[in-house]
Every structure is written in structure tokens, then in C-alpha cells.
Coordinates of C-alpha atoms and ligand atoms in Angstrom, one line a residue:
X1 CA 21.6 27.0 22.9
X2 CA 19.1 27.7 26.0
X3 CA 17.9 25.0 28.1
X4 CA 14.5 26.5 28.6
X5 CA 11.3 25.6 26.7
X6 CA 10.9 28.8 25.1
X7 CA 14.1 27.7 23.3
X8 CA 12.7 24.5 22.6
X9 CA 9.8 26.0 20.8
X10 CA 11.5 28.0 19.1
X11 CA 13.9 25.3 17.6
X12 CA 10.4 23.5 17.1
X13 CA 8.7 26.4 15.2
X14 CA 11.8 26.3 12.5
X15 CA 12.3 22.7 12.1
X16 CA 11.5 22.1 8.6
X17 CA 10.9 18.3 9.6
X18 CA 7.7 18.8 11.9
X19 CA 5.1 18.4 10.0
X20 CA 6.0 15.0 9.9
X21 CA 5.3 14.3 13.3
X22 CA 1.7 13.8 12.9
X23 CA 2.4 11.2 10.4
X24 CA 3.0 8.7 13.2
X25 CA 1.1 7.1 16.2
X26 CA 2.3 8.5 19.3
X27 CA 1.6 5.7 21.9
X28 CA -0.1 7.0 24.7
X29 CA 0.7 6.6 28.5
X30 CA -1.4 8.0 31.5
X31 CA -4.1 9.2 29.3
X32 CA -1.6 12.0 27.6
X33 CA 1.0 10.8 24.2
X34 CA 3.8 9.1 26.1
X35 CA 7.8 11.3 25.4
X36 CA 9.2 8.1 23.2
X37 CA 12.4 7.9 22.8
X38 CA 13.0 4.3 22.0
X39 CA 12.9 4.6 17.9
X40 CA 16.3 2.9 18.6
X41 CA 14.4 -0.3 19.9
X42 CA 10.7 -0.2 18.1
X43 CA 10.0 2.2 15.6
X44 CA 6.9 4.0 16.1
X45 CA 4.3 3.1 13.8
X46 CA 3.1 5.3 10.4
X47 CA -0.5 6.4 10.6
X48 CA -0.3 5.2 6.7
X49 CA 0.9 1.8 7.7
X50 CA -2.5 0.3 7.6
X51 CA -3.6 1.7 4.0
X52 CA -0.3 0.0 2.7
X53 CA -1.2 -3.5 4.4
X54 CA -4.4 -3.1 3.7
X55 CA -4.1 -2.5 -0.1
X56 CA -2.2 -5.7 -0.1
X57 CA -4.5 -7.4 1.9
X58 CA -6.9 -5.6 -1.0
X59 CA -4.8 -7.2 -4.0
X60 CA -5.4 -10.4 -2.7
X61 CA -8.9 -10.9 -2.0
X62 CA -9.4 -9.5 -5.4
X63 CA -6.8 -10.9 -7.5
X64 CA -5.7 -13.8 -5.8
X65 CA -2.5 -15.0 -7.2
X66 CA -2.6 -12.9 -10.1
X67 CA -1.4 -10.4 -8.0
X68 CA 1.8 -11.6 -7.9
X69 CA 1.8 -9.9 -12.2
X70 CA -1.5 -8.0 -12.3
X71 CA -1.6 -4.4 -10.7
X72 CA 0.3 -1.2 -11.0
X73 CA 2.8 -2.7 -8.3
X74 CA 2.7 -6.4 -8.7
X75 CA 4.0 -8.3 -5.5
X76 CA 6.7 -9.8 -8.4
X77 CA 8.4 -6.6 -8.3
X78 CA 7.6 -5.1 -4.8
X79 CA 11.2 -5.3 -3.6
X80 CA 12.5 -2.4 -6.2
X81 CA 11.8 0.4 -4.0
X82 CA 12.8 -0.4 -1.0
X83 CA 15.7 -1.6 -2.4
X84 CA 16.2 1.8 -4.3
X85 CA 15.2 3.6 -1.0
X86 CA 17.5 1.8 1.2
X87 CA 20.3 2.0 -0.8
X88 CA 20.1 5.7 -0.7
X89 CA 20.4 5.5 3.5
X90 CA 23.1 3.4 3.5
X91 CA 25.1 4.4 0.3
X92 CA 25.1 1.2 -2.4
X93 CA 23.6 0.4 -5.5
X94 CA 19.8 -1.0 -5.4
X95 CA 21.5 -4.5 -6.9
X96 CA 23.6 -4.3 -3.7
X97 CA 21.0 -4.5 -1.0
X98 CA 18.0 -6.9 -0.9
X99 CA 14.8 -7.1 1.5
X100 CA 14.5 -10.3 3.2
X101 CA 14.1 -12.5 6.5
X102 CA 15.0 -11.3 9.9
X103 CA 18.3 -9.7 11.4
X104 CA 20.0 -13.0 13.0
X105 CA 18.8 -15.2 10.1
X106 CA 20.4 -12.9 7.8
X107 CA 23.6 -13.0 9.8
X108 CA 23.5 -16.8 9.8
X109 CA 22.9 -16.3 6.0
X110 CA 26.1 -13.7 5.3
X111 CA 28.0 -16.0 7.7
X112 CA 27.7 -19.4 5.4
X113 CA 28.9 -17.0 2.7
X114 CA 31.8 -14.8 4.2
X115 CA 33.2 -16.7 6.9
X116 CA 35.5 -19.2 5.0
X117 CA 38.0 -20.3 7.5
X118 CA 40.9 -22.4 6.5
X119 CA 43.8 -24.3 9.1
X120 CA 45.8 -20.9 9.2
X121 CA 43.2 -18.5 8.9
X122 CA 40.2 -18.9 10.9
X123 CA 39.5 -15.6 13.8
X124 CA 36.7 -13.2 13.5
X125 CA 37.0 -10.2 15.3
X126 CA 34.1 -8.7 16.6
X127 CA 33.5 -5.3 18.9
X128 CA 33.8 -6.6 22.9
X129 CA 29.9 -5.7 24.4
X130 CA 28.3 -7.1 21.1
X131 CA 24.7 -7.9 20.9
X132 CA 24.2 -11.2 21.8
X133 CA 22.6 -12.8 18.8
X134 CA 25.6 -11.8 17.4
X135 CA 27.6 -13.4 19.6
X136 CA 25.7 -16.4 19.1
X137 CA 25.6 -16.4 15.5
X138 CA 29.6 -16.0 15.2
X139 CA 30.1 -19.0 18.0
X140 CA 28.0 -21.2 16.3
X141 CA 29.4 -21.2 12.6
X142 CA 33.0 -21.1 14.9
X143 CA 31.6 -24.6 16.0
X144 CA 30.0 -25.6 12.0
X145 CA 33.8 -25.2 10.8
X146 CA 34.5 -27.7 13.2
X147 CA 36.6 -25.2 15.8
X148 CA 36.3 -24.5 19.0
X149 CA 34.4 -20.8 19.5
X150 CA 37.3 -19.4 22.2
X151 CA 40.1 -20.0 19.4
X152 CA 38.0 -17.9 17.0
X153 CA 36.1 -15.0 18.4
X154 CA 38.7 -12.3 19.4
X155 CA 36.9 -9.4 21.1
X156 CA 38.5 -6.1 21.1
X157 CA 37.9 -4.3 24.1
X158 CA 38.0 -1.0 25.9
X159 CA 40.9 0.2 27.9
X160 CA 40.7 -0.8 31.0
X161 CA 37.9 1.4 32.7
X162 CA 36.4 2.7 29.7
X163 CA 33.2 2.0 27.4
X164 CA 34.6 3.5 24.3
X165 CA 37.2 1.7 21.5
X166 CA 39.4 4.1 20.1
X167 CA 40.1 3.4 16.8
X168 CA 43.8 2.8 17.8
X169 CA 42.5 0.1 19.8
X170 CA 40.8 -1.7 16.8
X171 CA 43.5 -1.3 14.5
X172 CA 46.7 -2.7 16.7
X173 CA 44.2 -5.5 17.4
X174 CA 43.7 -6.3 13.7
X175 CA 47.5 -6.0 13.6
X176 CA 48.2 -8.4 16.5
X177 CA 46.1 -11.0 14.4
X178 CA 46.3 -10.3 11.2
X179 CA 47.6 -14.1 10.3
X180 CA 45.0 -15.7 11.4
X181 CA 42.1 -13.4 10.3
X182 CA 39.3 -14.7 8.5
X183 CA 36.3 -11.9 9.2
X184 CA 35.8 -8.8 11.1
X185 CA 32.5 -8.6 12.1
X186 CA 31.2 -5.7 13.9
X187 CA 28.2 -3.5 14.8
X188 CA 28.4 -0.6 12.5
X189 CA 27.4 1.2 15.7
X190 CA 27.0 -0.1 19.1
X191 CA 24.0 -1.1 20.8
X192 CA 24.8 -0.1 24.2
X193 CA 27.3 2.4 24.1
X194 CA 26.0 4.1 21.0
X195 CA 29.6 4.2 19.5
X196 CA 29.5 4.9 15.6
X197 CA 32.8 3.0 14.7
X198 CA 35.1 4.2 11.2
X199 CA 33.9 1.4 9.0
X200 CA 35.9 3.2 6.3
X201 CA 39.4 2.8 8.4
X202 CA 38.3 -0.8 9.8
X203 CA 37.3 -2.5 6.1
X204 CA 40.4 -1.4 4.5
X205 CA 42.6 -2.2 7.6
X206 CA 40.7 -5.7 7.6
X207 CA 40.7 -6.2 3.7
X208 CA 44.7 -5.1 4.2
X209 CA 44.9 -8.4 5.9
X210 CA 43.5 -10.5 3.4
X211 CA 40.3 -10.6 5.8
X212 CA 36.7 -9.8 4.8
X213 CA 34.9 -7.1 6.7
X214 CA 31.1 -7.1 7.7
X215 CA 29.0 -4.8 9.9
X216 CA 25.6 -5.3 12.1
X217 CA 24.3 -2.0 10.9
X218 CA 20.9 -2.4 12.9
X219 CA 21.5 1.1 15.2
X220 CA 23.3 2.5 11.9
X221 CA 20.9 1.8 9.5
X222 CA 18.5 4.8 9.0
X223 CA 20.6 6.9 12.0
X224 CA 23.2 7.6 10.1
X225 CA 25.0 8.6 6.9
X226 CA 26.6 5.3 5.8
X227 CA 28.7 4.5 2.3
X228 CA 28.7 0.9 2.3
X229 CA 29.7 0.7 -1.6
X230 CA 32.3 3.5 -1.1
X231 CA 33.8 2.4 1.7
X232 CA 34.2 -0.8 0.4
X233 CA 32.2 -2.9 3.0
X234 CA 32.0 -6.6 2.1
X235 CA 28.4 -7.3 3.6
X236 CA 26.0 -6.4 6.1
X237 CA 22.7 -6.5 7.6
X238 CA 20.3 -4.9 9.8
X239 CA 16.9 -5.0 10.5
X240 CA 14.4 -2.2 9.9
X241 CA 12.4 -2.0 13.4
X242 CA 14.4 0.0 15.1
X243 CA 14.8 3.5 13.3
X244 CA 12.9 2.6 10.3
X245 CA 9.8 2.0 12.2
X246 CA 8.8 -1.3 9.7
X247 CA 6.9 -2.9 13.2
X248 CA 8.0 -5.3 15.5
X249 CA 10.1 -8.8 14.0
X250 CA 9.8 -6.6 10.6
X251 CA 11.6 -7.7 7.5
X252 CA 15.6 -7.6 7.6
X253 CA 17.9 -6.3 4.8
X254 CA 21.3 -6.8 3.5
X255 CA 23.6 -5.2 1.7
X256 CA 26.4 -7.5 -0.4
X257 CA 29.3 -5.6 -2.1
X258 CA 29.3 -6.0 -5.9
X259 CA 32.5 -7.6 -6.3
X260 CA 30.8 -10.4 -4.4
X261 CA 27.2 -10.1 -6.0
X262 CA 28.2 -10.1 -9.3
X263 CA 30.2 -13.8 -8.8
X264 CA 28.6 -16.6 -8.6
X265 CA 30.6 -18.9 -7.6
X266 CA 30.6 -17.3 -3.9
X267 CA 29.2 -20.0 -2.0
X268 CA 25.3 -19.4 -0.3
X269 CA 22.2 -20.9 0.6
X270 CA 19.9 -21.2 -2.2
X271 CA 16.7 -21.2 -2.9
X272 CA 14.3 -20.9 -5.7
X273 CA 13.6 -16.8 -5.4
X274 CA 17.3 -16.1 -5.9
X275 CA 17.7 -17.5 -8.9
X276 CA 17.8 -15.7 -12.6
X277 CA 14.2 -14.2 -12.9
X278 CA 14.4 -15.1 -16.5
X279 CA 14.7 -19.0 -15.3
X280 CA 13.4 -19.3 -11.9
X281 CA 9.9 -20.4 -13.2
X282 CA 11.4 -22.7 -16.0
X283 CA 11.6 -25.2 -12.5
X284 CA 15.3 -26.6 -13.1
X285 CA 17.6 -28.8 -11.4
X286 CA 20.4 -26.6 -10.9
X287 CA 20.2 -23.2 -9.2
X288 CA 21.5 -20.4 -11.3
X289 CA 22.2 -17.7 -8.8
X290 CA 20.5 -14.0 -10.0
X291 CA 22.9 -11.0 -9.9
X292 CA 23.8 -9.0 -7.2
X293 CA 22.2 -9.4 -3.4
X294 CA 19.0 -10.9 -4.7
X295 CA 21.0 -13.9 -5.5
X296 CA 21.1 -14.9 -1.8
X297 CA 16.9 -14.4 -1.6
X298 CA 15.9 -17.8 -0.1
X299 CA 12.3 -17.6 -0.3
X300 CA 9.5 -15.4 -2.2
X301 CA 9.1 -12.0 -1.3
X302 CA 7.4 -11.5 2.0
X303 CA 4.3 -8.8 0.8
X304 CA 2.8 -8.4 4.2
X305 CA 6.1 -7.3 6.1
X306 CA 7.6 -5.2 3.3
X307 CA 4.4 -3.5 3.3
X308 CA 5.0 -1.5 6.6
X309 CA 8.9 -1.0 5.5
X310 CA 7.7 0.3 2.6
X311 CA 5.2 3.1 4.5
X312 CA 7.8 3.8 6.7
X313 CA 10.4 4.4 3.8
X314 CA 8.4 6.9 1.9
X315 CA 8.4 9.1 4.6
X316 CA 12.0 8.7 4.4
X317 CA 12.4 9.8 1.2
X318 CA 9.4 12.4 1.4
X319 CA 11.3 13.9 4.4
X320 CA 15.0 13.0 2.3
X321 CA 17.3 11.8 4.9
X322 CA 20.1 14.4 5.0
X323 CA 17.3 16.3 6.5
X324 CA 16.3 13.8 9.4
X325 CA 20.1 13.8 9.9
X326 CA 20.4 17.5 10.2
X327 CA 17.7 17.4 12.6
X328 CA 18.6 13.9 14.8
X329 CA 22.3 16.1 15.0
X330 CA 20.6 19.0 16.8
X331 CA 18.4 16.9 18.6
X332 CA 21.0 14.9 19.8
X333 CA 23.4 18.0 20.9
X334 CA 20.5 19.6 23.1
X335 CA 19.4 16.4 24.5
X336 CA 23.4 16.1 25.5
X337 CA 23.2 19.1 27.5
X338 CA 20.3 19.2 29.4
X339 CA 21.5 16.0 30.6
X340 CA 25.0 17.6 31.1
X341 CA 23.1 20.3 32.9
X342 CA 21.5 17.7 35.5
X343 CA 24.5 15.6 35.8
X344 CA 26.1 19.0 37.0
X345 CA 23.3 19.6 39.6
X346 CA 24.0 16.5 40.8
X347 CA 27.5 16.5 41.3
X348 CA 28.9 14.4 44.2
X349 CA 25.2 13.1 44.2
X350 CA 25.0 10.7 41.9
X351 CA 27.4 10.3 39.0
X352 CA 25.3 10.6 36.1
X353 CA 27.6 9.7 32.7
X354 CA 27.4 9.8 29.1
X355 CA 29.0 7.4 28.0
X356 CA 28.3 7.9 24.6
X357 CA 30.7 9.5 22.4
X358 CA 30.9 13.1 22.9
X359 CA 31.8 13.6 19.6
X360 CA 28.6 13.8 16.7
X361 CA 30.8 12.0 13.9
X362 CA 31.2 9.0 16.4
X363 CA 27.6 8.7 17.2
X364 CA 23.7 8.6 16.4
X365 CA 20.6 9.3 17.5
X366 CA 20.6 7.6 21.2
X367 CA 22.6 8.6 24.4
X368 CA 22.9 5.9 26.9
X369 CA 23.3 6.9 30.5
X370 CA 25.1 5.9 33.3
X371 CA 24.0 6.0 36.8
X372 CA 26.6 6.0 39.7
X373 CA 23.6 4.5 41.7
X374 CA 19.8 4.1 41.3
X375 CA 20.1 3.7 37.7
X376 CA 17.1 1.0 37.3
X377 CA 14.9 3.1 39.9
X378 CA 15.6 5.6 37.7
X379 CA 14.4 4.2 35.1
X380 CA 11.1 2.5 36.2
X381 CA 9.9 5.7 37.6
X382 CA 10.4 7.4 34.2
X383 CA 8.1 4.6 32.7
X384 CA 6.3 5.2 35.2
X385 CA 5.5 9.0 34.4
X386 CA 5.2 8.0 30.3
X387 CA 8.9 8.7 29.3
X388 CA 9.7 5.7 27.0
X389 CA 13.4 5.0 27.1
X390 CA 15.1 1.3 27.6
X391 CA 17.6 -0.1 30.3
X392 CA 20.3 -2.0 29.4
X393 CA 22.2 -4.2 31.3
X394 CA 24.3 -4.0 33.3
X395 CA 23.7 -0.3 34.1
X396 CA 22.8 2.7 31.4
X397 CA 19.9 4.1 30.3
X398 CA 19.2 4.4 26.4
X399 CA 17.3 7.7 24.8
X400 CA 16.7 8.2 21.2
X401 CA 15.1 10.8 20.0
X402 CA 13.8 10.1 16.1
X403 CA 13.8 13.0 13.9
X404 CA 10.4 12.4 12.2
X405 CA 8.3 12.0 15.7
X406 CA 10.6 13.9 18.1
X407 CA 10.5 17.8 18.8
X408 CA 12.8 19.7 21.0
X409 CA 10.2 20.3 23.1
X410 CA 9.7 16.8 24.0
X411 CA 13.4 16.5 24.2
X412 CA 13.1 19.4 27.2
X413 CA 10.3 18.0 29.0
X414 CA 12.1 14.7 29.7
X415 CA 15.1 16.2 31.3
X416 CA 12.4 18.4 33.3
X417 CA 10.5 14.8 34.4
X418 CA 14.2 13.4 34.9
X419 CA 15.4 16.2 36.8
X420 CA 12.1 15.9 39.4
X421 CA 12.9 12.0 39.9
X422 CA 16.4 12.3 40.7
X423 CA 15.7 14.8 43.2
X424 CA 13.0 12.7 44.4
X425 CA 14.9 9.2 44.6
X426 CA 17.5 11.1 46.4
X427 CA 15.5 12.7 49.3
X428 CA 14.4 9.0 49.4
X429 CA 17.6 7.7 49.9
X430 CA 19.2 10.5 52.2
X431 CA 20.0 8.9 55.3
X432 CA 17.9 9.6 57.9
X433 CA 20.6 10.6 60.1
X434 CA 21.5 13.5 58.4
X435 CA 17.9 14.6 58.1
X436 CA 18.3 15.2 61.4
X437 CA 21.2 16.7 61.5
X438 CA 20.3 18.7 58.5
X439 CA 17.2 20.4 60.6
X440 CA 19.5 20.5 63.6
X441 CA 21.1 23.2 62.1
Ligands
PLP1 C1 18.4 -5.4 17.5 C2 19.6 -6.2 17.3 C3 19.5 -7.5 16.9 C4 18.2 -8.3 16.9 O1 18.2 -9.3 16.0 P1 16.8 -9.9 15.4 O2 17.2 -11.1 14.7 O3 16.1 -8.9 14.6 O4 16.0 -10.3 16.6 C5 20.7 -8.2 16.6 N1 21.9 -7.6 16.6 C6 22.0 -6.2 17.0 C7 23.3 -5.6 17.0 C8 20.8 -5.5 17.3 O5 20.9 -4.2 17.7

């Protein structure tokens, strides 16, 4: 590998993948396409996504309700694909996964079902740095079983001084608890550091327990490989804005594990579009739950959201996704080392950090960044010059490059425009002092 942009357009000339570039809207930024690298936050959007609304939008002004049966893909059965699709990128049966409401709804929705605390057993254990909602979610079903939230949530944490949780870590925790587990409840990957966790080793050491296991897989899902069914998870969810580009608040998914699918006497919230097709129209009293994930489908199929998901998603299978993830590997890598290359320049500078595991089976897509100082600055000036990367607080920097949009050659010009602004900010900040002694001598 070369950090030069001959090398970059050279990787860009043999990626098999770039053709599909131009399938996607490139947001623009002082009059010139913007270098996005936030597919970990908003998608960008499909050029198609409009033809698939619009032939929805279509359906019903000529069909009305009838288009719920009538048509070559009646809104009735719109769900099989994706559901086929997505069980492809995150390794389960279609019966396994189904496409509905939003991330944190869905969480509430798994929680009802898979957190069934009792006297003795009643502790989730969750990732320390979890997103929020999450956070929310698990604190407020602690509170619905009647306990108080700081008796339940047990977050395992870093070593002192680090970002990372070894896997160690995770399972003498498990250990240290493992009487009074009720759920581990994780991000599959997390949000901030970028960590990929071992969902394989943490659902068995969990299930060992007699716990249930459950990940947050919205920075996994469509970044990386994942076996849910294989592995053994019990549920999860993510939603589909971030790398699978469905638009912003698009529809969630969920994955629920056969062995709980298939029984219905597993407790959920029901409603009338997860019960038995065969019966759901006969309009009964008592809800008889359909098979697999669909059973926990609240409401009817939302058409106008799955239609993005569903653009989005055939590019997905058009491109096949052990492809993207060849690609998003070597994107990753050379993104790693031109900023390993700065971070050198700047030595006893600035401290610039990955904190992101180094490691490519411990990670996705995104590298988040540390600043020793100037971080935010940082940052707003490489808005400011049309890169498009987040900042998380308290202090890193998040880049993602997406294999469909991405080239290498973007992935070199933003450690060029980062390069020029660190060497700006810093003249900026020398002390004027040792200007003068500087030209003094
Ligand atoms: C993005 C994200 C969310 C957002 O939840 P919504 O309900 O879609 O707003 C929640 N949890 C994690 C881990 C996330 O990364």
C-alpha cells in the first residue's frame, strides 16, 4: 500500500464495486460533491429511491386499496424480500427477521418479550458507553418490573484508561453475575468506539448462565458479516438508516431466534398484523400469534418506508455483500494509515488516536478519532471544507467510508484536507512567544 493518489486510483480502477457509485446521490458542499463519510449515521440516498416510492405512490392512486392484493407485488406481501434480503446480511432465516417500526420502539418491543426478571434473577448487562436510547430503554422496563434501574443495569467497562472491552473483560463480568442475570444486552458493535464485539462467545457465555442474549446491531447491520441464527442470538434489532441507506427515521428490523418464534406462548405485544395470515381478517377475539418474527408485527406493513429499504437492498444484493465487505476491509485498512501517517507527522503535536480496534475482525466500516487537543475545531473546519464526518462526544471524530459510494480516492483526499487543517490549527495555536523565538534564530 502507497499513500499517494496514484495508488488510490489505481485501487479505484480495479474495484469491481465502482460502478456502483453512481447509483447514489452524492450531497453536494461548496458547489463540488461533498467526501461523505457518515453512511454510519445517514445512508446516502439511491438515485432509484424515488422510482420505488413513486410506483407505490403509483399503486395507490390507481388501485386504491386493492393494492394491498392486486399487482405483481401486492403491498400484502411487500415484506418477503426484504426479509429474504436481510436475512442474507445478518445470517437467519427470512421467518427470523421481520420489517417493522423504528430502532428504540423495537427495543421496547424485544424488551416486553426477553426481559423476564424474576426476585433472584433480574440484571441486564449491557456494553459501558452505550447509545443512549438504549440506555433509556433498559432503565425504563428496569423501572416497569417494579426495580430500581441502578440494581439492574450492570455496565461492563474498559480497563481503566482504555476505550476498548477485551473479551476477557466481558466474560469475568458475566461470571461475577451470573446469579442474578436476566439479559445481556449489547450493541453488536459500538457506536463510538467502533468495537465489533464476539457475539458468538458472549450469547453462549450468557445462554451458559441461564440468561438470554440480545444485540443493538444498528452499526452491525449491513457493515458486517453477522450469523445471528448460527450463533445462536436470542433477538435483535437495528435500524436501516445508517449503512443501509433506507432515509432518515427509516423502517427498523428485527431478528427473533426460532426457538423463540416458533412458540407462542412467548409473551409480546399484539396486534392485529401479527397474527395467522390465514385468520387475521376473520376479525376474532383472541390473537393467534403468526409464526416466526412476524408474530410480534404490531401494525400493517408500512409501504412508503419499506419502499426506500427495499431500493437500497437491491443494490445490496446486486452488488452481493461479501463484495461490499471485501471492499469496506480495504477501505478501512488504507483509511487506517493515512491517518497513522498524519498522527506520525504530528507526533508530540497533537496526539491524534485510533481508538478503534486495530484489528479488521473486531471492527467495521468507521474509525473514530481522538484528538489530544482541538478535536471539535478539527472537526468544524472539515465541514467546513465539504468532508462529512460526525463528532461524538465527548471527544472523537467518526469516518465511515461505505463501500457502494466510497472510492479510495476520496478516502486519500480527506487525509490530504485533514492533513492541511491540522497544520493550520496548529500555527494558529503556536504561542506567539515562540514565533519569536522561532525567527530569532
Ligand atoms: C442509531 C442508534 C439508535 C437510534 O435509535 P432510533 O430509535 O432509530 O432513533 C439507537 N441505538 C444505537 C446503538 C444506535 O446506533
Amino acid at each position: 500500500m502507497q499513500l499517494t493518489l496514484d495508488y488510490a486510483r489505481k485501487k479505484d480502477s480495479e474495484d469491481v464495486l465502482a460502478s456502483f457509485r453512481k447509483e447514489f446521490h452524492i450531497p453536494v458542499s461548496n458547489g463540488k460533491p461533498s467526501l461523505y463519510f457518515c453512511g454510519n449515521s445517514l445512508g446516502l440516498q439511491p438515485v432509484n429511491t424515488k422510482t420505488y416510492i413513486n410506483r407505490e405512490l403509483e399503486k395507490w392512486a390507481e388501485l386504491g386499496v386493492e393494492g394491498h392484493f392486486k399487482t405483481d407485488t401486492p403491498w400484502l406481501n411487500y415484506q418477503e424480500d426484504l426479509k429474504r434480503i436481510t436475512g442474507t446480511l445478518v445470517g437467519a432465516s427470512p421467518s427470523e427477521i421481520v420489517i417493522m417500526n423504528t430502532l428504540t420502539v423495537n427495543i421496547h418491543m424485544l424488551l416486553i418479550s426477553f426481559y423476564k426478571p424474576t426476585k433472584t434473577r433480574f440484571k441486564i448487562l449491557c456494553e459501558a458507553g452505550s447509545f443512549p436510547s438504549d440506555l433509556y430503554a433498559l432503565k425504563s422496563h428496569a423501572r416497569l418490573h417494579g426495580f430500581d434501574p441502578k440494581d439492574v443495569v450492570v455496565e461492563i467497562k474498559p480497563k481503566t484508561g482504555e476505550h476498548l472491552i477485551d473479551i476477557e473483560n466481558i466474560l469475568e463480568t458475566i461470571e461475577l453475575h451470573k446469579n442474578e442475570l436476566a439479559l445481556i444486552w449489547m450493541g453488536g458493535m459500538n457506536y463510538y468506539t467502533g468495537q465489533l464485539f464476539d457475539m458468538e462467545k458472549i450469547t453462549k457465555a450468557g445462554q451458559d448462565t441461564g440468561a438470554l442474549v440480545g444485540f443493538d446491531l444498528a452499526h452491525a447491520a449491513g457493515n458486517v458479516s453477522l450469523e445471528l441464527n448460527k450463533w445462536n442470538v436470542d433477538f435483535a434489532t437495528w435500524c436501516t438508516y445508517k449503512y443501509m441507506n433506507s432515509g432518515p427515521g427509516g423502517i427498523g428490523a428485527a431478528y427473533i431466534n426460532e426457538k423463540h418464534g416458533s412458540d407462542p406462548t412467548v409473551f409480546r405485544f399484539a396486534g392485529w398484523w401479527g397474527n395467522k395470515p390465514e385468520t387475521r381478517f376473520l376479525m376474532r377475539d383472541e390473537f393467534e400469534p403468526a409464526d416466526g418474527a412476524a408474530g410480534w408485527q404490531v401494525s400493517t406493513g408500512q409501504i412508503l418506508v419499506m419502499a426506500p429499504l427495499k431500493a437500497s437492498l437491491d443494490l445490496f444484493e446486486k452488488a452481493g455483500f461479501a463484495r461490499m465487505r471485501d471492499k469496506s476491509i480495504e477501505l478501512t485498512n488504507f483509511l487506517q494509515s493515512c491517518i497513522e501517517s498524519i498522527a506520525e507527522k504530528f507526533k508530540g503535536i497533537n496526539k491524534v488516536q485510533i481508538i478503534t480496534p486495530l484489528k479488521i475482525e473486531q471492527r467495521g466500516a468507521q474509525l473514530s478519532i481522538s484528538f489530544g487537543k482541538h478535536g471539535k475545531e478539527i472537526f468544524t473546519k472539515l465541514i467546513e471544507q465539504g468532508v462529512i464526518v460526525d463528532w461524538r462526544e465527548p471527544a472523537v471524530i467518526r469516518i465511515a467510508p461505505a463501500p457502494l459510494y466510497n472510492s479510495f480516492e476520496e478516502v486519500y483526499r480527506l487525509s490530504e484536507v485533514l492533513e492541511n487543517i491540522m497544520h493550520a490549527v496548529h500555527e494558529t495555536h503556536v504561542n506567539p512567544e515562540k514565533i519569536k523565538m522561532e525567527s530569532v534564530h
